[in-house]
Coordinates of C-alpha atoms in Angstrom, one line a residue:
X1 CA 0.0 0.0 0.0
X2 CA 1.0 3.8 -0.6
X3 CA 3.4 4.9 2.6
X4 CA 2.8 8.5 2.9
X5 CA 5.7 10.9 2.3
X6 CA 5.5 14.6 3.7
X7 CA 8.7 16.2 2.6
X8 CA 11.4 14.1 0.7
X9 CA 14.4 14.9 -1.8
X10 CA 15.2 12.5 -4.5
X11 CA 19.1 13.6 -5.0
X12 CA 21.7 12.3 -7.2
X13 CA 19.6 12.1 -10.1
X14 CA 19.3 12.7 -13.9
X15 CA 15.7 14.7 -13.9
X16 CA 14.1 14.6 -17.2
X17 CA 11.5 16.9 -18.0
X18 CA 10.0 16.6 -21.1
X19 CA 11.3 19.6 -22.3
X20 CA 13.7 20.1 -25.3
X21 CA 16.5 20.8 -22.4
X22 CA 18.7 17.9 -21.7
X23 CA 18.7 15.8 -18.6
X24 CA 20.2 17.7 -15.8
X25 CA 22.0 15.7 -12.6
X26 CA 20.0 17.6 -9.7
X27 CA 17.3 16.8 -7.1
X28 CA 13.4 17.1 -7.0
X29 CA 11.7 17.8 -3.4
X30 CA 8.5 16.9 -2.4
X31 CA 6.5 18.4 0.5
X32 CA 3.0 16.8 0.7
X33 CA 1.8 16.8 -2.7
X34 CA 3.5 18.9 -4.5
X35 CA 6.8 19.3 -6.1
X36 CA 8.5 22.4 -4.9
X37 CA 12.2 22.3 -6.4
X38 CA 13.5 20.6 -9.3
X39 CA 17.0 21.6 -10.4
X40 CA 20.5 21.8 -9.4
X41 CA 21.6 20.3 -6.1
X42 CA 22.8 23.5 -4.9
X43 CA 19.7 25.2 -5.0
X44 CA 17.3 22.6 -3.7
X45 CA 19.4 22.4 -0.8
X46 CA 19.2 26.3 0.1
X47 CA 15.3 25.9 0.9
X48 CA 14.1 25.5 4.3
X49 CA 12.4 22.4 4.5
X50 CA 15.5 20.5 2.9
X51 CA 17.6 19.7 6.2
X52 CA 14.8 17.7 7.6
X53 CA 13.3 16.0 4.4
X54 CA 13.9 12.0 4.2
X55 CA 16.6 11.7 1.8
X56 CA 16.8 9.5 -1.3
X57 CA 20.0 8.7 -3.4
X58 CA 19.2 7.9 -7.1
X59 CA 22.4 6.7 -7.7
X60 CA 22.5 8.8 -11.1
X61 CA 19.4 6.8 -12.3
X62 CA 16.7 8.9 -14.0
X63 CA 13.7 10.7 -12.7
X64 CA 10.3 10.8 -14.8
X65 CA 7.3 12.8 -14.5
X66 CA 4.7 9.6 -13.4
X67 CA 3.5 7.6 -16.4
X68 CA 0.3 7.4 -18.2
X69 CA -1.1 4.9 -20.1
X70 CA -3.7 6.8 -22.2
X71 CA -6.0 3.8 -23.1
X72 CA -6.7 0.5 -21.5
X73 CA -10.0 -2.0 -20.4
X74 CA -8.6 -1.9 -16.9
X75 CA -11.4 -4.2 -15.5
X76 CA -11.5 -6.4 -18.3
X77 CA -7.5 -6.9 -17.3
X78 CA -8.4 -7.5 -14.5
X79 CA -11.2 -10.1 -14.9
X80 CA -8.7 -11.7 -17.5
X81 CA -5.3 -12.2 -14.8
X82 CA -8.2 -15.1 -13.7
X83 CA -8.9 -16.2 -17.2
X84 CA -7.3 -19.1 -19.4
X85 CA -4.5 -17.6 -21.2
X86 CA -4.1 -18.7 -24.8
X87 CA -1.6 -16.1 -25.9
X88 CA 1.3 -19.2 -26.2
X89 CA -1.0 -21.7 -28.0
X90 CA 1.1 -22.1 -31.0
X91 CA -1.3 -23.7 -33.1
X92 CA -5.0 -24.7 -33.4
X93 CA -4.4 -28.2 -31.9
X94 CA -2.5 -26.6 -29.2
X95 CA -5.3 -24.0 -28.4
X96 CA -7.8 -26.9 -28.5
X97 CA -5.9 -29.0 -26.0
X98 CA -5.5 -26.3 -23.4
X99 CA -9.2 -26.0 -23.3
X100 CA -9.4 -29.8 -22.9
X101 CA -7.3 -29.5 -20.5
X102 CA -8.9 -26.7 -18.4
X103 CA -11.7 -28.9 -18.5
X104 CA -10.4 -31.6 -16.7
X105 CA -10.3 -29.3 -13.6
X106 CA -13.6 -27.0 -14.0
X107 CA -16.9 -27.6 -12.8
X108 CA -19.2 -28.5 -15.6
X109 CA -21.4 -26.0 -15.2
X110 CA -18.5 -23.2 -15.2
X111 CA -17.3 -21.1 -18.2
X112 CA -14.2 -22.0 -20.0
X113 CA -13.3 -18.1 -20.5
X114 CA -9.9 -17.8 -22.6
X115 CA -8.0 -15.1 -24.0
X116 CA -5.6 -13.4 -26.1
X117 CA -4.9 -15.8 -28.9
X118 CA -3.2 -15.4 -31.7
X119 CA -4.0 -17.6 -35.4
X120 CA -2.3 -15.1 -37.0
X121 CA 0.9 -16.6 -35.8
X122 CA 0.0 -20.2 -36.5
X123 CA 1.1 -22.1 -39.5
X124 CA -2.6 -22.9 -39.9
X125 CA -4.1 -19.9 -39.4
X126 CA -7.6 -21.0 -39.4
X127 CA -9.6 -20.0 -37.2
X128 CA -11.2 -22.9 -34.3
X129 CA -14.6 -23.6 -35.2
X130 CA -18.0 -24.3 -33.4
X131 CA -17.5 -28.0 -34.7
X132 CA -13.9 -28.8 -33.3
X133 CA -15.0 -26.7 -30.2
X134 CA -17.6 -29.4 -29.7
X135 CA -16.0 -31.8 -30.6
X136 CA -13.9 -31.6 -27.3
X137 CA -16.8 -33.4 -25.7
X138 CA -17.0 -31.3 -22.8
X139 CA -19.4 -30.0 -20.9
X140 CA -18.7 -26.2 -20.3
X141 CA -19.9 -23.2 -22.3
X142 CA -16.6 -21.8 -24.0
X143 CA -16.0 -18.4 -24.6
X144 CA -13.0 -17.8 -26.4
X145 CA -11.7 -13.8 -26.7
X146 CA -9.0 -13.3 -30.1
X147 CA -5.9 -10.8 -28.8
X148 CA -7.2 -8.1 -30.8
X149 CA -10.5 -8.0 -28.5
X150 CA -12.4 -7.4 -31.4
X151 CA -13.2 -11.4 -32.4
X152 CA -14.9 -13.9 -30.0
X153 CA -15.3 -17.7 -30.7
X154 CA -18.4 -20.1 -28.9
X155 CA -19.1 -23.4 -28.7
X156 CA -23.0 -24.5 -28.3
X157 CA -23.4 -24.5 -25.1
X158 CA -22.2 -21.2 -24.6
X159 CA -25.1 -20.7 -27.2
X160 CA -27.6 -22.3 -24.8
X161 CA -26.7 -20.8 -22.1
X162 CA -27.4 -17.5 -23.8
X163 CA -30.7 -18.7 -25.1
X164 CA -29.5 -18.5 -28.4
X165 CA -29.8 -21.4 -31.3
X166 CA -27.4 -20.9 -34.5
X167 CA -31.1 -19.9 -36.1
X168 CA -30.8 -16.8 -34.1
X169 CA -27.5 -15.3 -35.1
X170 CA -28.1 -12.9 -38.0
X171 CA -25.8 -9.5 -39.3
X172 CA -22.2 -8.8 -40.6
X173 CA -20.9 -9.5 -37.3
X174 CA -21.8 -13.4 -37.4
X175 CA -19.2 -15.4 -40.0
X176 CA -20.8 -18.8 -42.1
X177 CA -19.2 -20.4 -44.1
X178 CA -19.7 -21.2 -48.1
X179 CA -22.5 -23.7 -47.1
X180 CA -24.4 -20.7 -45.3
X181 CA -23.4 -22.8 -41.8
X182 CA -22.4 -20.4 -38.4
X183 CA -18.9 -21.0 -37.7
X184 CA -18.8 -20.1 -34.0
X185 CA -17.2 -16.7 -34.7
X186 CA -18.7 -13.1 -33.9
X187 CA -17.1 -10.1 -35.2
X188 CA -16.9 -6.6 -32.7
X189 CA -20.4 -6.4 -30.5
X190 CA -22.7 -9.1 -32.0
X191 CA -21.2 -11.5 -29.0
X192 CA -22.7 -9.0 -26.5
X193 CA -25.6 -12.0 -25.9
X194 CA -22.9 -14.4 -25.1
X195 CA -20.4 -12.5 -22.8
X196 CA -23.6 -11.2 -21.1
X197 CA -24.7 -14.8 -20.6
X198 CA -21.1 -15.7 -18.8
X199 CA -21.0 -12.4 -17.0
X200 CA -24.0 -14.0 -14.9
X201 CA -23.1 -14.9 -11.3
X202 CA -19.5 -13.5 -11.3
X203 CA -18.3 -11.2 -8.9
X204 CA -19.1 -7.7 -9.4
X205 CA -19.7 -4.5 -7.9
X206 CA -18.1 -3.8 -4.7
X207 CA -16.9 -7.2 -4.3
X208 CA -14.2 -7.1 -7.1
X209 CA -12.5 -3.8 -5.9
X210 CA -10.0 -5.8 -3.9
X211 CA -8.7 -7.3 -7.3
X212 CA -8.9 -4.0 -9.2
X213 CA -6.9 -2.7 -6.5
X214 CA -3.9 -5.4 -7.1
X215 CA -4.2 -4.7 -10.7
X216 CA -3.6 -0.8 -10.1
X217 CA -0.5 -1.4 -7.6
X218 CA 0.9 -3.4 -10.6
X219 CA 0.8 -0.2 -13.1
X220 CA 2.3 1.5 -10.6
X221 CA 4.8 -1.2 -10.1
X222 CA 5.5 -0.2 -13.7
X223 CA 5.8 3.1 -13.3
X224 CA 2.1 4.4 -13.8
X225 CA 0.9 6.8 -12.0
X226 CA -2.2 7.7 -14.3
X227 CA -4.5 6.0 -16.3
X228 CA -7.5 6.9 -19.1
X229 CA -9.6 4.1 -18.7
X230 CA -12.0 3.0 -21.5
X231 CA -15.4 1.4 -20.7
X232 CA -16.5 -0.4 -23.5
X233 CA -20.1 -2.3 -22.3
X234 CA -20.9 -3.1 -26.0
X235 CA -17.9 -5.3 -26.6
X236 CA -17.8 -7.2 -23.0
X237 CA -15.2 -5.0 -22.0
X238 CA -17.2 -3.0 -19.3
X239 CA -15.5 -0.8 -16.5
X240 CA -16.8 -1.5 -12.6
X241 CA -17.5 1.8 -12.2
X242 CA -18.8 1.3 -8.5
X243 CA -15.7 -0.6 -7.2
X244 CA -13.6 2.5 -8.6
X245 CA -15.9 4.5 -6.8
X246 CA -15.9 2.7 -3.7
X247 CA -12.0 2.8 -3.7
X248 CA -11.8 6.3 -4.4
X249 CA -14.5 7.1 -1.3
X250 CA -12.1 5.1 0.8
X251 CA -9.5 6.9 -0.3
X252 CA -7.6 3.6 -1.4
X253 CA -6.8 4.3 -5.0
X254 CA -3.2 3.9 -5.6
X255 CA -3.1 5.8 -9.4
X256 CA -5.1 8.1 -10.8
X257 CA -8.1 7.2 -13.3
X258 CA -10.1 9.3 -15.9
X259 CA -13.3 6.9 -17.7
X260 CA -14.2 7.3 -21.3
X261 CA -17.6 5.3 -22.1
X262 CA -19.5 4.2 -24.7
X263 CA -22.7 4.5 -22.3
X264 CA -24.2 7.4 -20.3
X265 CA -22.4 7.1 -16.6
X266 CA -24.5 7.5 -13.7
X267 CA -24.0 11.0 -12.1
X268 CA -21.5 12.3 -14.8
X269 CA -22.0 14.1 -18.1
X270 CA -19.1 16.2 -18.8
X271 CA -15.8 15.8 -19.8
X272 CA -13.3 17.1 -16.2
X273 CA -16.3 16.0 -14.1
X274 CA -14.6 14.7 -11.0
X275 CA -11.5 14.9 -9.0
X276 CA -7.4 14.4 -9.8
X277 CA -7.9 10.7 -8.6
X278 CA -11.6 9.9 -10.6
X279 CA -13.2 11.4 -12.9
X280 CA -14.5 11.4 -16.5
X281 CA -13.1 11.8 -19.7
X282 CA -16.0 11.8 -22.2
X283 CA -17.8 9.7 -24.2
X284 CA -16.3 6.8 -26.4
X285 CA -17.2 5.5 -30.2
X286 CA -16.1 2.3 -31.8
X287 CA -16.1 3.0 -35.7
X288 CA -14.5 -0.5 -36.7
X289 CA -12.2 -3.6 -35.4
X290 CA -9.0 -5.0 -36.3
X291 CA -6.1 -5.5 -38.4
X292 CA -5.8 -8.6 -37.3
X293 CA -9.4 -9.9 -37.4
X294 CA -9.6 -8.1 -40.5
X295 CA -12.6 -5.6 -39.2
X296 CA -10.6 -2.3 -39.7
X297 CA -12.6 -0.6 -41.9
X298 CA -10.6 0.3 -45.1
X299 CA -11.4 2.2 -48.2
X300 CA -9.5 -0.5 -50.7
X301 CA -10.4 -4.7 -50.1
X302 CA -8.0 -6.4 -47.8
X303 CA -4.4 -7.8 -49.9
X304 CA -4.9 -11.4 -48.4
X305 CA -9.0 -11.1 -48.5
X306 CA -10.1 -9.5 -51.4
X307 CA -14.1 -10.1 -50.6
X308 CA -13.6 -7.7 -47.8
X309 CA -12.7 -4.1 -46.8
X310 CA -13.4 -4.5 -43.4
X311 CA -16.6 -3.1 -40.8
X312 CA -17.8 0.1 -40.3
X313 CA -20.3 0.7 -37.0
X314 CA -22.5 2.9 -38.2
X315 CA -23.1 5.3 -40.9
X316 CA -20.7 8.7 -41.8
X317 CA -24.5 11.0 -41.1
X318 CA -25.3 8.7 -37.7
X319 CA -21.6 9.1 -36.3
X320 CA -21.6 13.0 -36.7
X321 CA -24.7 13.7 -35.4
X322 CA -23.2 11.8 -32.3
X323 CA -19.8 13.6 -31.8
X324 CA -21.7 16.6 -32.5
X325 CA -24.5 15.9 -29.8
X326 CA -21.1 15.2 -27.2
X327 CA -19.3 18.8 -28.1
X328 CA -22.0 21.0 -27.6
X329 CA -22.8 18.8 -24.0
X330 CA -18.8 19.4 -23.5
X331 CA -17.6 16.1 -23.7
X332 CA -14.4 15.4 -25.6
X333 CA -14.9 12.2 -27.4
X334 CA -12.5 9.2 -27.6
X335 CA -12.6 7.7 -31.1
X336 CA -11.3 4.3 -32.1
X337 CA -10.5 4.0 -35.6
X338 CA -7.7 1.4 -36.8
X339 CA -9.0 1.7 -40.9
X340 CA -8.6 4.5 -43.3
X341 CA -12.1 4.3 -44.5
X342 CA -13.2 5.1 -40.1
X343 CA -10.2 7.8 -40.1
X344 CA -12.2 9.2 -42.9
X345 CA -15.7 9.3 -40.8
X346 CA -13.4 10.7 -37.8
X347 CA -11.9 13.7 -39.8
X348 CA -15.4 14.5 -41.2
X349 CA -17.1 14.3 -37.8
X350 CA -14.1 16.9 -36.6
X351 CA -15.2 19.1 -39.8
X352 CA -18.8 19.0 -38.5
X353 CA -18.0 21.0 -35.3
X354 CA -15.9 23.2 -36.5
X355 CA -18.4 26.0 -36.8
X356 CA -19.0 25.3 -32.7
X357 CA -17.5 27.0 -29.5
X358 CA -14.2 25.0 -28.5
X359 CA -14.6 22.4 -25.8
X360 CA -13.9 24.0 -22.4
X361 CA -10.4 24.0 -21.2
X362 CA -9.2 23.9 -24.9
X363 CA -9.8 20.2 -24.7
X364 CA -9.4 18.6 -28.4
X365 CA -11.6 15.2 -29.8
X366 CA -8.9 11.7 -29.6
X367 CA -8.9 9.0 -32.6
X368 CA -7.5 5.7 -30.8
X369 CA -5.1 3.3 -32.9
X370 CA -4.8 5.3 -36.1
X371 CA -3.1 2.3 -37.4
X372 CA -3.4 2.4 -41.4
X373 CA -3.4 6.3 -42.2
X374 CA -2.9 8.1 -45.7
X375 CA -0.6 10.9 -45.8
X376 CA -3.6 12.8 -46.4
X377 CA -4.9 12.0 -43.5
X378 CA -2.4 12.6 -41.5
X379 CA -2.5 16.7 -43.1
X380 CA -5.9 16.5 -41.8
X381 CA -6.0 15.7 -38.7
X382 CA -2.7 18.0 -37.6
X383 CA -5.1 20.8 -39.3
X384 CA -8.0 19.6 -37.0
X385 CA -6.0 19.4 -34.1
X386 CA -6.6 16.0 -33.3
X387 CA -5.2 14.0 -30.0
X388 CA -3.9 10.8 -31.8
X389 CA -4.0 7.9 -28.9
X390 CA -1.5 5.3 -30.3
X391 CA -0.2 2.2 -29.1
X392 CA 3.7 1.5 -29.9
X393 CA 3.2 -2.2 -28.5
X394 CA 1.5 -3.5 -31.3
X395 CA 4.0 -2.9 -33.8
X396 CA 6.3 -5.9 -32.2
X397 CA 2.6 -7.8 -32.7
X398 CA 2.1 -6.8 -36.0
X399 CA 4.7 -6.3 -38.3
X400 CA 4.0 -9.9 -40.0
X401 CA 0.4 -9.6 -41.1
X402 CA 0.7 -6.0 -42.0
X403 CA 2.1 -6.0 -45.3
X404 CA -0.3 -9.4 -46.2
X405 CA -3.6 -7.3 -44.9
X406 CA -2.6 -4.2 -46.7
X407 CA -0.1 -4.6 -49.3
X408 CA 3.2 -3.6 -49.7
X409 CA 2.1 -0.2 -51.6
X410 CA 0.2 0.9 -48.5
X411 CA 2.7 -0.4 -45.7
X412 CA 4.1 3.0 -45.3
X413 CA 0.9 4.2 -43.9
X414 CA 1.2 1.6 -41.2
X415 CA 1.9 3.3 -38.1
X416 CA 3.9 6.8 -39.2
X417 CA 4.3 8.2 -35.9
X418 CA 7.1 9.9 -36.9
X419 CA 5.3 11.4 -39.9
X420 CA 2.4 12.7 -37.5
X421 CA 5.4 14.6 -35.3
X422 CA 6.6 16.0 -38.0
X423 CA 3.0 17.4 -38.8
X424 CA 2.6 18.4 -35.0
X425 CA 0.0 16.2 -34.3
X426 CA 0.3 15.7 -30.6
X427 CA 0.2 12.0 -29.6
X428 CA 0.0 9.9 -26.2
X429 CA 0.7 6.1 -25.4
X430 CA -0.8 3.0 -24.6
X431 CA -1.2 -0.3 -24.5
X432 CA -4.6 -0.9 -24.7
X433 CA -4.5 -3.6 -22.1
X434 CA -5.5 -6.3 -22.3
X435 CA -4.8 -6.8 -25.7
X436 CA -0.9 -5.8 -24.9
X437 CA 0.9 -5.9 -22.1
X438 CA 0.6 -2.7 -19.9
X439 CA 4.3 -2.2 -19.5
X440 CA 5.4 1.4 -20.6
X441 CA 9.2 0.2 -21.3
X442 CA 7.9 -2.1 -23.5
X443 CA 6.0 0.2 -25.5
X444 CA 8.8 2.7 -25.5
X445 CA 11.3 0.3 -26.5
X446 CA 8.5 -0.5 -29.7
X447 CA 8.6 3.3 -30.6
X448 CA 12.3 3.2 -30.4
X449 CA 13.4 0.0 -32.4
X450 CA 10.4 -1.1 -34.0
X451 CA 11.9 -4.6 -33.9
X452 CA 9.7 -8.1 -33.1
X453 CA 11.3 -9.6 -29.6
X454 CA 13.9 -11.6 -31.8
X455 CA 15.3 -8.1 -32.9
X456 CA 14.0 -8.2 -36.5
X457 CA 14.4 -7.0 -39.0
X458 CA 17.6 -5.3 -38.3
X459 CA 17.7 -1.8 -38.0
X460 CA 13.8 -1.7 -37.8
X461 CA 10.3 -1.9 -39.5
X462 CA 10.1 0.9 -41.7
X463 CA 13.1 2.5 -39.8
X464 CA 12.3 6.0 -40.9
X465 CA 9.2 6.3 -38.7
X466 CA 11.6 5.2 -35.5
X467 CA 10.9 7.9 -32.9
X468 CA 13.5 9.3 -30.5
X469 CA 14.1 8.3 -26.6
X470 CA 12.8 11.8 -26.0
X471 CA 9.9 11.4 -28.4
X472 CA 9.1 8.3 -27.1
X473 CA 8.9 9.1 -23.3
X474 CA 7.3 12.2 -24.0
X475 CA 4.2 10.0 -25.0
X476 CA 3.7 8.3 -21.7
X477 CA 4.3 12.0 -19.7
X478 CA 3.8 14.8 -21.1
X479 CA 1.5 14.2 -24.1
X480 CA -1.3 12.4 -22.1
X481 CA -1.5 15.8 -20.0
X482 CA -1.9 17.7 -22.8
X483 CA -4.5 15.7 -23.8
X484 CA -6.9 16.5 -21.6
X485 CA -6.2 19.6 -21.0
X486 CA -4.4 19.2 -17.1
X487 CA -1.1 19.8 -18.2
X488 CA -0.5 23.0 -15.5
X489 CA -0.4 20.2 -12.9
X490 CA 0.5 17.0 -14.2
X491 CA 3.0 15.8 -17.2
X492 CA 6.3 17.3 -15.6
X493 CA 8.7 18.4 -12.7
X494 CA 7.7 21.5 -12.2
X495 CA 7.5 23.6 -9.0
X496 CA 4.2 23.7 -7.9
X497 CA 3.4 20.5 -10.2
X498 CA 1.2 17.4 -8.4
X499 CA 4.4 15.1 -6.9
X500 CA 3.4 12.3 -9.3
X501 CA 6.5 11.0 -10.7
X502 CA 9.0 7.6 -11.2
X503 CA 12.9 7.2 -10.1
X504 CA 14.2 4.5 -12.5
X505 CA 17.0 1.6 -12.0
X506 CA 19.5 3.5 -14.4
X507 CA 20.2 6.4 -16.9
X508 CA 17.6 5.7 -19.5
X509 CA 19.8 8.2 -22.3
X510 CA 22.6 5.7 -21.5
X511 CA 21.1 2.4 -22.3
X512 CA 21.1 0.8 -25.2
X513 CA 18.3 0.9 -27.6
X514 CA 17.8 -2.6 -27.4
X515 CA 17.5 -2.8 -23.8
X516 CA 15.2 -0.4 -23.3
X517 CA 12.4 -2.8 -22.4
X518 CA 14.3 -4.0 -19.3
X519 CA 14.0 -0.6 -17.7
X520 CA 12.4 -1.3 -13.9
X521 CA 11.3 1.7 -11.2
X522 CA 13.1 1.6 -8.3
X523 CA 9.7 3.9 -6.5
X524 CA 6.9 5.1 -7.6
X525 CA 5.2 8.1 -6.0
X526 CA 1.7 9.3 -6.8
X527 CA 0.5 12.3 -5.2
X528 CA 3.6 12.7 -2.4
X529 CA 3.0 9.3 -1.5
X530 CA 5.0 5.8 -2.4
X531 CA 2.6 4.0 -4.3
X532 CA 5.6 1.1 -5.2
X533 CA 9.4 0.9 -4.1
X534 CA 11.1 -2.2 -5.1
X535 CA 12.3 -4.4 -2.7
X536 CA 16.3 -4.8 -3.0

């Protein structure tokens, strides 16, 4: 638990500030929450409260501003730490036999929930089927959740325990195959019925604070200090709303959270409603799925699917009408949009309100993902002044089925962070847990190298969209402040700046590209108070 800290220097340490200036060896102070020095050692140690603050020696490691991971399903990560992980299947069989498996020591009555797998990385990447999932011979619903989020696969029972029959399934979302037969795979929200179905009975409300709470002191194991949470009710990926509640009354929550939903929230209705510790963000639109599940919506037919260009949600007239409705209520919206053809409907929604007031506190509308983006796109939204929420960690994920969904014409606009610097877009990081691991140094190390794990292809995918360490820290700190509009208090070390920040187990500038994923925090404080400090 947090061990409260009322004045405190951090000395001997290489403060980075997110500024253009370089690292600086100095010391930050802390009294309560607030920083009130951060500079040379000589000068914090002329001010009066220094002779009797605890000391701490950094060693000449670096000091962060606290880390933010700008979108995430925090409860679905939660509910999924209890799940059957099928992230390491590495084939169809495999996947199959783990479920067997689980089986063997489940009630038969209980849901066989698994998660994050990956065909795409199979020889056979075919996906399971409702047949072979019956053919286990067991007698649990299944549930099974693709790593993408955006693709769920059933067996019957899981069927019957919705009070569904394959006659009921109808729309895009459901996949048949050439005979016209359900295949046991839903596309984006059309499992809703079925994840309902196994949502029955399992612990909710106040009862599951206790593991949200040892989710959160694991981001801040990491380093996080902040999180923009997305509730996502449509897709099974809803947020327990009342336990963060709960832990916020009690005063027990160890990072700080801001909610985007797709669904009106109970006693919130505008963006900033809240406190530093809780509070909302604004409302949240799903305009397509995945790369990998091939549901991003494009505007040409997939490279290794020609009968498809992907889903849209909802119509380019409906989806405007929406974000409209949400700016003049003063609720910055939180778009996800992974295809060109939804980047399109996202610039022409931020067209639409032009002609409106600004949001309050110069807040600006956020496209999630931004994954396959023309260059004309990319003009567009720097014009607009679009927050672009992207997620460095898939690129390790998704360099091999990139260039077969899109083609190697279009691969340049695959992830061109660099381009969208260059155009001033401003741009935060995430992981959008739990599809990737919530790890910040793993996502920075990504933005970096743009490498798999096995360090290829040498010198990086499409090396000329690498970003810098700088760049690359800047969207975990300072960026996500910007991005909703808090960025007087929070994103640096600053006098007079909230005392969230990070001391790390080395000199970040002096580590080797390569190595930047084995970065570890030594402490973590979040709001004057240690929220983690590892054990030596």
């Amino acid at each position: 638990m947090r061990r409260e800290v009322r004045a405190l220097v951090i000395e001997n340490s290489r403060i980075w500030n997110g500024s253009p200036v370089p690292s600086l060896t100095g010391s930050v102070m802390i009294e309560g929450d607030l920083i009130v020095a951060a500079g040379k050692q000589e000068d914090v140690s002329c001010l009066p409260s220094f002779r009797n603050a605890l000391k701490v020696d950094a060693g000449g490691a670096t000091v962060l501003p606290g880390m933010t991971d700008s979108h995430l399903h925090l409860t679905a990560l939660s509910r999924q730490r209890s799940a059957l992980s099928l992230f390491e299947a590495p084939s169809k069989k495999a996947l199959l036999e783990m479920i067997r498996a689980r089986a063997t020591n489940t009630d038969p009555d209980e849901w066989i929930y698994g998660v994050r797998f990956d065909n795409s990385r199979w020889e056979d990447t075919s996906l399971p089927t409702l047949e072979e999932l019956d053919e286990l011979d067991i007698p649990n619903p299944v549930l099974l959740l693709r790593v993408c989020a955006h693709l769920h696969l059933v067996n019957s029972r899981a069927l019957q325990e919705s009070g569904l029959s394959v006659e009921d399934l109808s729309g895009a979302g459901v996949v048949r195959d050439e005979k016209g037969c359900f295949t046991g795979a839903l596309h984006e929200s059309f499992a809703h019925p079925i994840v309902e179905a196994m949502k029955r009975g399992t612990a909710g409300g106040k009862k599951e604070a206790g593991h949200l709470l040892e989710t959160m002191m694991e981001l801040a194991s990491q380093g996080i200090t902040s999180v923009h949470t997305c509730n996502a009710a449509s897709y099974g990926l809803e947020e327990n709303i009342e336990a963060y509640r709960c832990l916020h009354a009690a005063g027990e929550l160890p990072i700080r959270m801001r909610l985007y939903s797709d669904e009106a929230v109970p006693g919130w209705g505008k963006s900033g409603q809240g406190d530093d510790w809780l509070c909302y963000g604004g409302r949240k639109f799903f305009l397509d799925g995945s790369l990998g599940g091939r549901t991003a919506a494009m505007t040409f037919p997939y490279e290794d699917a020609p009968s498809t260009r992907g889903m849209l949600n909802m119509d380019t007239e409906e989806f405007c009408e929406l974000v409209r409705k949400e700016h003049i209520a003063g609720n910055q919206v939180q778009v996800h949009a992974i295809g060109d053809a939804a980047i399109d409907q996202f610039i022409d929604a931020m067209e639409g309100v032009r002609d409106l007031e600004p949001l309050p506190g110069k807040l600006h509308h956020r496209i999630v993902h931004v994954q396959v983006c023309r260059p004309d796109q990319i003009d567009s939204l720097a014009r607009l002044g679009a927050v672009c929420d992207i997620q460095p960690v898939f690129v390790p994920s998704d360099i091999h089925i990139t260039e077969p969904r899109i083609g190697v014409e279009r691969q340049g606009w695959a992830y061109a962070w660099k381009s969208m610097l260059q155009k001033g877009l401003l741009m935060t990081g995430s992981s959008d847990a739990p599809v990737e691991p919530t790890n910040p140094w793993r996502g920075i190390w990504a933005a970096v190298n743009r490498v798999e794990d096995d360090g290829t292809p040498q010198g990086g995918w499409l090396p000329g969209q690498r970003l810098t360490i700088d760049e690359a820290l800047a969207l975990y700190t300072v960026n996500p402040a910007k991005a909703v509009g808090i960025q007087e208090r929070f994103g640096s070390l600053r006098p007079g700046m909230a005392a969230d920040l990070v001391i790390l187990d080395r000199d970040i500038h002096k580590t080797p590209p390569e190595d930047l994923r084995e970065v570890k925090p030594v402490m973590t404080i979040v709001g004057g108070e240690v929220g983690f400090i590892r054990e030596s």
